mmCIF file of C-alpha atoms in Angstrom:
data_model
loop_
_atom_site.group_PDB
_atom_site.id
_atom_site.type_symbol
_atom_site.label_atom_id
_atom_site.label_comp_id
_atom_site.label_asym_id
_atom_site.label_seq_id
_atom_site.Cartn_x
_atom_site.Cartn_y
_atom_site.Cartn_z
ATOM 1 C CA UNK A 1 -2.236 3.415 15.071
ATOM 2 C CA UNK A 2 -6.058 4.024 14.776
ATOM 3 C CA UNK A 3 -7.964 0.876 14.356
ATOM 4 C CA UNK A 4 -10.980 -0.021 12.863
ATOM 5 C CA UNK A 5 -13.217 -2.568 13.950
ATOM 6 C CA UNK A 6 -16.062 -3.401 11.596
ATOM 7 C CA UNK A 7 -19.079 -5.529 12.323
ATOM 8 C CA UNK A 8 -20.193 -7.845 11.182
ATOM 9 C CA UNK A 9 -17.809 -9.712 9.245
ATOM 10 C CA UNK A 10 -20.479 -11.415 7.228
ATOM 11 C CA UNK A 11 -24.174 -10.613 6.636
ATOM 12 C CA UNK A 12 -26.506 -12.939 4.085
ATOM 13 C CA UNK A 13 -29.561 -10.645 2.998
ATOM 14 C CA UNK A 14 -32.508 -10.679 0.603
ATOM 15 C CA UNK A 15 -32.961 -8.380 -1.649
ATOM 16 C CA UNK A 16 -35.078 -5.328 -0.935
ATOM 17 C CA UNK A 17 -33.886 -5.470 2.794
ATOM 18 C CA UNK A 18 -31.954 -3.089 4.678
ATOM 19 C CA UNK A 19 -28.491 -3.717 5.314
ATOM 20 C CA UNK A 20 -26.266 -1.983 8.206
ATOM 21 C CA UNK A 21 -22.609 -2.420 8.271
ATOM 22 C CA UNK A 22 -20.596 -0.475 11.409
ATOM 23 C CA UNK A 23 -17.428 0.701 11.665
ATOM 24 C CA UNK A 24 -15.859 1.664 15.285
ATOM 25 C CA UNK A 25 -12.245 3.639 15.379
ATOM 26 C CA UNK A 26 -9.848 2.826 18.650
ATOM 27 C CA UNK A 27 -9.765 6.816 19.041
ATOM 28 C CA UNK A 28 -12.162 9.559 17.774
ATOM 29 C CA UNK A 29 -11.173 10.526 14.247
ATOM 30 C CA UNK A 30 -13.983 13.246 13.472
ATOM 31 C CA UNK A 31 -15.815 12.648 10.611
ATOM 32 C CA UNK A 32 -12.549 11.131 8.483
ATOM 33 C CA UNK A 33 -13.778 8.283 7.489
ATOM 34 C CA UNK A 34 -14.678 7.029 4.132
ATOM 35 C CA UNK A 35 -16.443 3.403 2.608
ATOM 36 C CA UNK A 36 -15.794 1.450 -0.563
ATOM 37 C CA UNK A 37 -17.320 -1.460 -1.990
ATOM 38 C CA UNK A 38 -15.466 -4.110 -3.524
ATOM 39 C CA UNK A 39 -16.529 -6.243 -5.567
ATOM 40 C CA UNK A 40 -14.460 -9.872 -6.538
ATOM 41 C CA UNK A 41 -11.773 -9.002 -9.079
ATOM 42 C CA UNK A 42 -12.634 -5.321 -8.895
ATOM 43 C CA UNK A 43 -10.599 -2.320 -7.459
ATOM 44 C CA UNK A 44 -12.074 -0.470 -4.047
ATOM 45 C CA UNK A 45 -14.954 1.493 -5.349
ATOM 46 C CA UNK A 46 -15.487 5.273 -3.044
ATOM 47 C CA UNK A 47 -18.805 5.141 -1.535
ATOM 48 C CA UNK A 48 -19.020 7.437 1.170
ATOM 49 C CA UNK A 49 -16.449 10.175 1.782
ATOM 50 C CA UNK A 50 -16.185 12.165 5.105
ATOM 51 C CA UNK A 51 -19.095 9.545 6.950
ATOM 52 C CA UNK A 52 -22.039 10.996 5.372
ATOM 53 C CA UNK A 53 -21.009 12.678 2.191
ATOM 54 C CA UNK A 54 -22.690 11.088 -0.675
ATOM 55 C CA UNK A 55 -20.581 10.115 -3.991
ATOM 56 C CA UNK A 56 -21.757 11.195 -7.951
ATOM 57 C CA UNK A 57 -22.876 8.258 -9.308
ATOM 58 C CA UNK A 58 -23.155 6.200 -6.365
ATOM 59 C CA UNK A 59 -26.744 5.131 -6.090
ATOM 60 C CA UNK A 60 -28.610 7.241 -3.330
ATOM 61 C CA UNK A 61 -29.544 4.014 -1.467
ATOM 62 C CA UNK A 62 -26.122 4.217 0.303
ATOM 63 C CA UNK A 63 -25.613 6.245 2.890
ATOM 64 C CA UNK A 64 -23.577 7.080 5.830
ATOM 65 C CA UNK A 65 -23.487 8.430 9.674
ATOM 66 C CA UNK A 66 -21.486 8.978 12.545
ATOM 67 C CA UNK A 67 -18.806 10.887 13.921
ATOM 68 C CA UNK A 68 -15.796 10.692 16.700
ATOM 69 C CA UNK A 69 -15.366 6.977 16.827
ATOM 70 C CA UNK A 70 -19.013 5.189 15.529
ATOM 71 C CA UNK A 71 -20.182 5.200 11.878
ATOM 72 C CA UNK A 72 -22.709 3.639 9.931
ATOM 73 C CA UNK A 73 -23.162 2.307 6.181
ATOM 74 C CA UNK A 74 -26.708 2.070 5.470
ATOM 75 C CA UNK A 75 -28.280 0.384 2.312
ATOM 76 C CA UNK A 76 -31.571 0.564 2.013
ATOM 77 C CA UNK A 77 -33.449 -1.988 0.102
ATOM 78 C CA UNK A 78 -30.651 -4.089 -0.985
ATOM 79 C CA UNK A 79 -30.499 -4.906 -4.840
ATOM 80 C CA UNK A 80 -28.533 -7.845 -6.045
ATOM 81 C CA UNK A 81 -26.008 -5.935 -7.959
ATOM 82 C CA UNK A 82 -24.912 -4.827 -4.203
ATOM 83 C CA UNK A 83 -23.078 -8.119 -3.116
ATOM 84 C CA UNK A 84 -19.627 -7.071 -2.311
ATOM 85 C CA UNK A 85 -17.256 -6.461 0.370
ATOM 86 C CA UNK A 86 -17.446 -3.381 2.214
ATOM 87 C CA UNK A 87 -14.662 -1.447 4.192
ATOM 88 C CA UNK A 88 -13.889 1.600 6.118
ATOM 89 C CA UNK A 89 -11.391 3.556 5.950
ATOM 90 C CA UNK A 90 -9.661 6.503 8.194
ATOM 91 C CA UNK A 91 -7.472 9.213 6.867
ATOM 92 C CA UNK A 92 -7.729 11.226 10.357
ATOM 93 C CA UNK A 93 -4.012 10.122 10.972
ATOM 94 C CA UNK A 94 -1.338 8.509 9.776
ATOM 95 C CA UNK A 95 -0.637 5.285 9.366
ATOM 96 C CA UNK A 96 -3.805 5.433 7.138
ATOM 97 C CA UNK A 97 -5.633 2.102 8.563
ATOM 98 C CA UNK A 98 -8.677 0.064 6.972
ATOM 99 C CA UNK A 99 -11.841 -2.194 9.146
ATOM 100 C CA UNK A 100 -11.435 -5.529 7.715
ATOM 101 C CA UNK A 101 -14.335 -5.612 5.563
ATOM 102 C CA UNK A 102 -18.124 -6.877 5.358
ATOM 103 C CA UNK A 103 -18.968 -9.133 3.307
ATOM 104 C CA UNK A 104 -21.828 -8.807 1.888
ATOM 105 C CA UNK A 105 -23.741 -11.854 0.451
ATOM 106 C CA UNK A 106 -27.327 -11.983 -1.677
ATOM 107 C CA UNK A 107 -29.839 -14.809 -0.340
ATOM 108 C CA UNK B 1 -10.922 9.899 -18.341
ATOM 109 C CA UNK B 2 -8.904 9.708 -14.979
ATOM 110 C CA UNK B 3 -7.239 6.628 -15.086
ATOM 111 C CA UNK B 4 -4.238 4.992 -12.769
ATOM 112 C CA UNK B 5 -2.528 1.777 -14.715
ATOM 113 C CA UNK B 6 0.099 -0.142 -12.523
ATOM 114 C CA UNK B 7 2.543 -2.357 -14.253
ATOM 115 C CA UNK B 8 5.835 -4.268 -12.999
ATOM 116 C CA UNK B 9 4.226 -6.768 -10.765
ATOM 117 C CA UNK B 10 5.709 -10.624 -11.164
ATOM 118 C CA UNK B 11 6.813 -13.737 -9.514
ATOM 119 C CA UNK B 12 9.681 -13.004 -7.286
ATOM 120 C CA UNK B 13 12.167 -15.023 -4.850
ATOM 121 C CA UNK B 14 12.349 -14.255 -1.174
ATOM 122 C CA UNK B 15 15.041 -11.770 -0.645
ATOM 123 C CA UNK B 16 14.372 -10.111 -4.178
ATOM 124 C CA UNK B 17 14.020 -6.643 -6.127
ATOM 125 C CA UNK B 18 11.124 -4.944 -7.869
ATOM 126 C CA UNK B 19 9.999 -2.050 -8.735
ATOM 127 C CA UNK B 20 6.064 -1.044 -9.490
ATOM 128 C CA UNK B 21 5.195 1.934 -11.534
ATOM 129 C CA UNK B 22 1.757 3.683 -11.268
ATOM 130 C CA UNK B 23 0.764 5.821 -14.820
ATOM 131 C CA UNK B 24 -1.270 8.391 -14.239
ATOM 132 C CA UNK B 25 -3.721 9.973 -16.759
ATOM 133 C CA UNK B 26 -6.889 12.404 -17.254
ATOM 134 C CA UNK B 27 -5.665 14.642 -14.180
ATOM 135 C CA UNK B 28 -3.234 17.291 -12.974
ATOM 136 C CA UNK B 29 -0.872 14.266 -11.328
ATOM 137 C CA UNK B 30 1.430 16.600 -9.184
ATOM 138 C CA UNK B 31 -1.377 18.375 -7.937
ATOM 139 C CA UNK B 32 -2.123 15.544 -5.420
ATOM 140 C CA UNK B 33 0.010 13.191 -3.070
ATOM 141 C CA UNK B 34 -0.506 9.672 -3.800
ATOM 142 C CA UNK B 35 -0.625 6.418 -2.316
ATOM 143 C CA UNK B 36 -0.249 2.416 -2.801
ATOM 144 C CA UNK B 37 -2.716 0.013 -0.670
ATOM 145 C CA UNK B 38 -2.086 -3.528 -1.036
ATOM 146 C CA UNK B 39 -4.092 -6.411 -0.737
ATOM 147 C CA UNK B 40 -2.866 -9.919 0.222
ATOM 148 C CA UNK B 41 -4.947 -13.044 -1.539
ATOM 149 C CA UNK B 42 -8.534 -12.911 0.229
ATOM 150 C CA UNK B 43 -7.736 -10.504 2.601
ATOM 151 C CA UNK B 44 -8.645 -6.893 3.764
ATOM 152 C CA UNK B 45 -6.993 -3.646 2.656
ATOM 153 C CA UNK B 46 -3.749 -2.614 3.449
ATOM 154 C CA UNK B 47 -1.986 1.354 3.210
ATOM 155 C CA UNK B 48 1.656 0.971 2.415
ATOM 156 C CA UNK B 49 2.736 4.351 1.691
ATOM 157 C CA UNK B 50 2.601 7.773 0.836
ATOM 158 C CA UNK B 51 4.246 10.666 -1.117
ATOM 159 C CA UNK B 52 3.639 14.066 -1.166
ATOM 160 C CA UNK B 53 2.704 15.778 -4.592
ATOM 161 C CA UNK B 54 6.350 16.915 -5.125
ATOM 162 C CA UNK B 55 8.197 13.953 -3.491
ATOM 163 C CA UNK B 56 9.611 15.601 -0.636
ATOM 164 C CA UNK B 57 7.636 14.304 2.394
ATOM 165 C CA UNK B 58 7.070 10.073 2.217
ATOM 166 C CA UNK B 59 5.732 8.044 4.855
ATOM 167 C CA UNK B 60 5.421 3.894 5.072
ATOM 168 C CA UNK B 61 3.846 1.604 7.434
ATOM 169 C CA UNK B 62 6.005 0.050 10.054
ATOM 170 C CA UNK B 63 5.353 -3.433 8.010
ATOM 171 C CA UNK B 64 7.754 -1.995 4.827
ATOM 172 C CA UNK B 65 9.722 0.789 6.402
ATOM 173 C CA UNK B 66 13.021 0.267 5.573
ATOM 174 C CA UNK B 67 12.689 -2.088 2.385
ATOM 175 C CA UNK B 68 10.669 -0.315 0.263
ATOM 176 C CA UNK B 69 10.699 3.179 -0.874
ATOM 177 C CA UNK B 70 8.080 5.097 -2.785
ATOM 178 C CA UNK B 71 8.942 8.307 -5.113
ATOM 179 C CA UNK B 72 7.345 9.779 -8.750
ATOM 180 C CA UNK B 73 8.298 11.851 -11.659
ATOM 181 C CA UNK B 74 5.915 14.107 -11.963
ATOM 182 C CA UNK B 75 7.191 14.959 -15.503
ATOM 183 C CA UNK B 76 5.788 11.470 -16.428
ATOM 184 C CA UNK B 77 2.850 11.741 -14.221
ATOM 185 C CA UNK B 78 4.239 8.337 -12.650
ATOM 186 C CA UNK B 79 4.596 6.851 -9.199
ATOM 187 C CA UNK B 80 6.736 4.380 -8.358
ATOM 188 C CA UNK B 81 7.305 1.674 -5.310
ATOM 189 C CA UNK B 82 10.790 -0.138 -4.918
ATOM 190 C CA UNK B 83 10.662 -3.134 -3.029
ATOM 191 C CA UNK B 84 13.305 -4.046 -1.527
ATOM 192 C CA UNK B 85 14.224 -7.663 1.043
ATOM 193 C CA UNK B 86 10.938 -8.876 -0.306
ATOM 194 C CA UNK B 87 9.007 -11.486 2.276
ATOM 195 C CA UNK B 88 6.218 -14.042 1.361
ATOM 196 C CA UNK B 89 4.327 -12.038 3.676
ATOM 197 C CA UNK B 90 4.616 -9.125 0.946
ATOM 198 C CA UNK B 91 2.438 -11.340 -1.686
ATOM 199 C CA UNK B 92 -0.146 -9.126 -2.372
ATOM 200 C CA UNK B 93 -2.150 -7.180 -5.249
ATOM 201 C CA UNK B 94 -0.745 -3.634 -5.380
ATOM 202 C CA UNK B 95 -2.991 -0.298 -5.916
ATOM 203 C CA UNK B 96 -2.193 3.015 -6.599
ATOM 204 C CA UNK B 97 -4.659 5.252 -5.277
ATOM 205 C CA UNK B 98 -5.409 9.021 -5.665
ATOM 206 C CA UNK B 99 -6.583 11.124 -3.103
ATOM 207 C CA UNK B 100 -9.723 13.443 -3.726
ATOM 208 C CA UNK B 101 -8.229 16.621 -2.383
ATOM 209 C CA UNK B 102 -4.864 18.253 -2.771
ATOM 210 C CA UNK B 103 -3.953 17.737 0.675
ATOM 211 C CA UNK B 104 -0.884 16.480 2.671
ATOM 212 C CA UNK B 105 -2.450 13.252 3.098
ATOM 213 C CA UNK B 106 -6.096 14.085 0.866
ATOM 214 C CA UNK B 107 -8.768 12.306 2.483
ATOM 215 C CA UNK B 108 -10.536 9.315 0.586
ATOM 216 C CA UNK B 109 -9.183 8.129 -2.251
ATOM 217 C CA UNK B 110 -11.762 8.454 -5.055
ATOM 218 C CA UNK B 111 -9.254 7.079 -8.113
ATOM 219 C CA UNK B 112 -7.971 3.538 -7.844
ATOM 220 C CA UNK B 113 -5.862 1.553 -10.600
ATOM 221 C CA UNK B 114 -6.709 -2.094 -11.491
ATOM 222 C CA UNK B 115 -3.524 -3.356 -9.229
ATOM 223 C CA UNK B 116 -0.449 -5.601 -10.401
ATOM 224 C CA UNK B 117 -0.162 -8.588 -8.287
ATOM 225 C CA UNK B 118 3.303 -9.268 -6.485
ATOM 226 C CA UNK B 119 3.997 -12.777 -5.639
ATOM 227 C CA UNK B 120 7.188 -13.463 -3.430
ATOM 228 C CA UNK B 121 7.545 -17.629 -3.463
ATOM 229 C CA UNK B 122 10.903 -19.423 -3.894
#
């Protein structure tokens, strides 16, 4: 099973800052891996798709990186409306396998 | 408008039966394999299964293999999850979730329903 260890857990930011969440796979998984947000009492939202592959709709402050085992989810200049929970997600192999989420919080 | 709507979640014993149904709508359903991820009360995200888009080829994580069992009617554009031998540790909110490509097991999922929460609890 590949797992996914995110980092950090928990991040308190003000708005306008930049906020970087990572995501680290226990084996290289090529570029399969994909972030939501989610929001309290809200279904997983796609984000990213494929670590760098931007979403329509999804606000071009988000943005991804990596490849193999590291990624990156940037947000640049944080906006309240971004407070959430944030996880990655691998669909290099099976069993599919989620990071345990970053949560998000607005100072 | 694509649109997943899960129904058939409730308050069940330890030991007990259910079965969750996923509607699909707005999309060619058995053009894609689908999925449930479940979610446990203020915890992470959790893949349970998945089905191929004609039902032949399902797969389960170890933590459900052999109790539940995940199938669809395509001429109903529904998925379905029978639990069986339900555990506490099986409280959780259940998703359906589409895939983005027709693929064996179709990348990220880009379609999620609004869940139906399971509770196992005597």
């Amino acid at each position: 099973e590949i797992v996914l260890t995110q980092s950090p857990d928990f991040q308190s930011v003000t708005p306008k800052e930049k906020v970087t969440i990572t995501c680290r796979a226990s084996q290289s998984i090529g570029s399969s891996l994909h972030w939501y947000q989610q929001k309290p009492d809200q279904s997983p939202k796609l984000l990213i798709k494929y670590a760098s592959q931007s979403i329509s709709g999804v606000p071009s402050r988000f943005s991804g990186s990596g490849s193999g085992t590291d990624f990156t989810l940037t947000i640049n200049s944080l906006e309240a409306e971004d407070a959430a929970t944030y996880y990655c997600h691998q669909s290099s192999s099976l069993p599919l396998t989620f990071g345990g989420g970053t949560k998000v919080e607005i100072k | 408008e694509v649109q997943l709507v899960e129904s058939g979640g409730v308050v069940v014993q330890p030991g007990g039966s259910l079965r969750l149904s996923c509607a699909a709508s707005g999309f060619t359903f058995d053009d894609y394999a689908m999925h449930w991820v479940r979610q446990a009360p203020g915890k992470g995200l959790e893949w349970v299964s998945l089905i191929s888009w004609d039902g032949g080829s399902t797969y389960y994580a170890d933590s459900v293999k052999g109790r539940f069992t995940i199938s669809r009617d395509n001429s109903k554009n529904s998925l379905y999850l029978q639990m069986n031998s339900l555990r506490a540790e099986d409280t959780a909110l259940y998703y359906c979730a589409k895939p983005e490509l027709r693929a064996p097991m179709g990348g990220a999922f880009d379609i999620w329903g609004q869940g139906t929460m399971v509770t196992v609890s005597s």
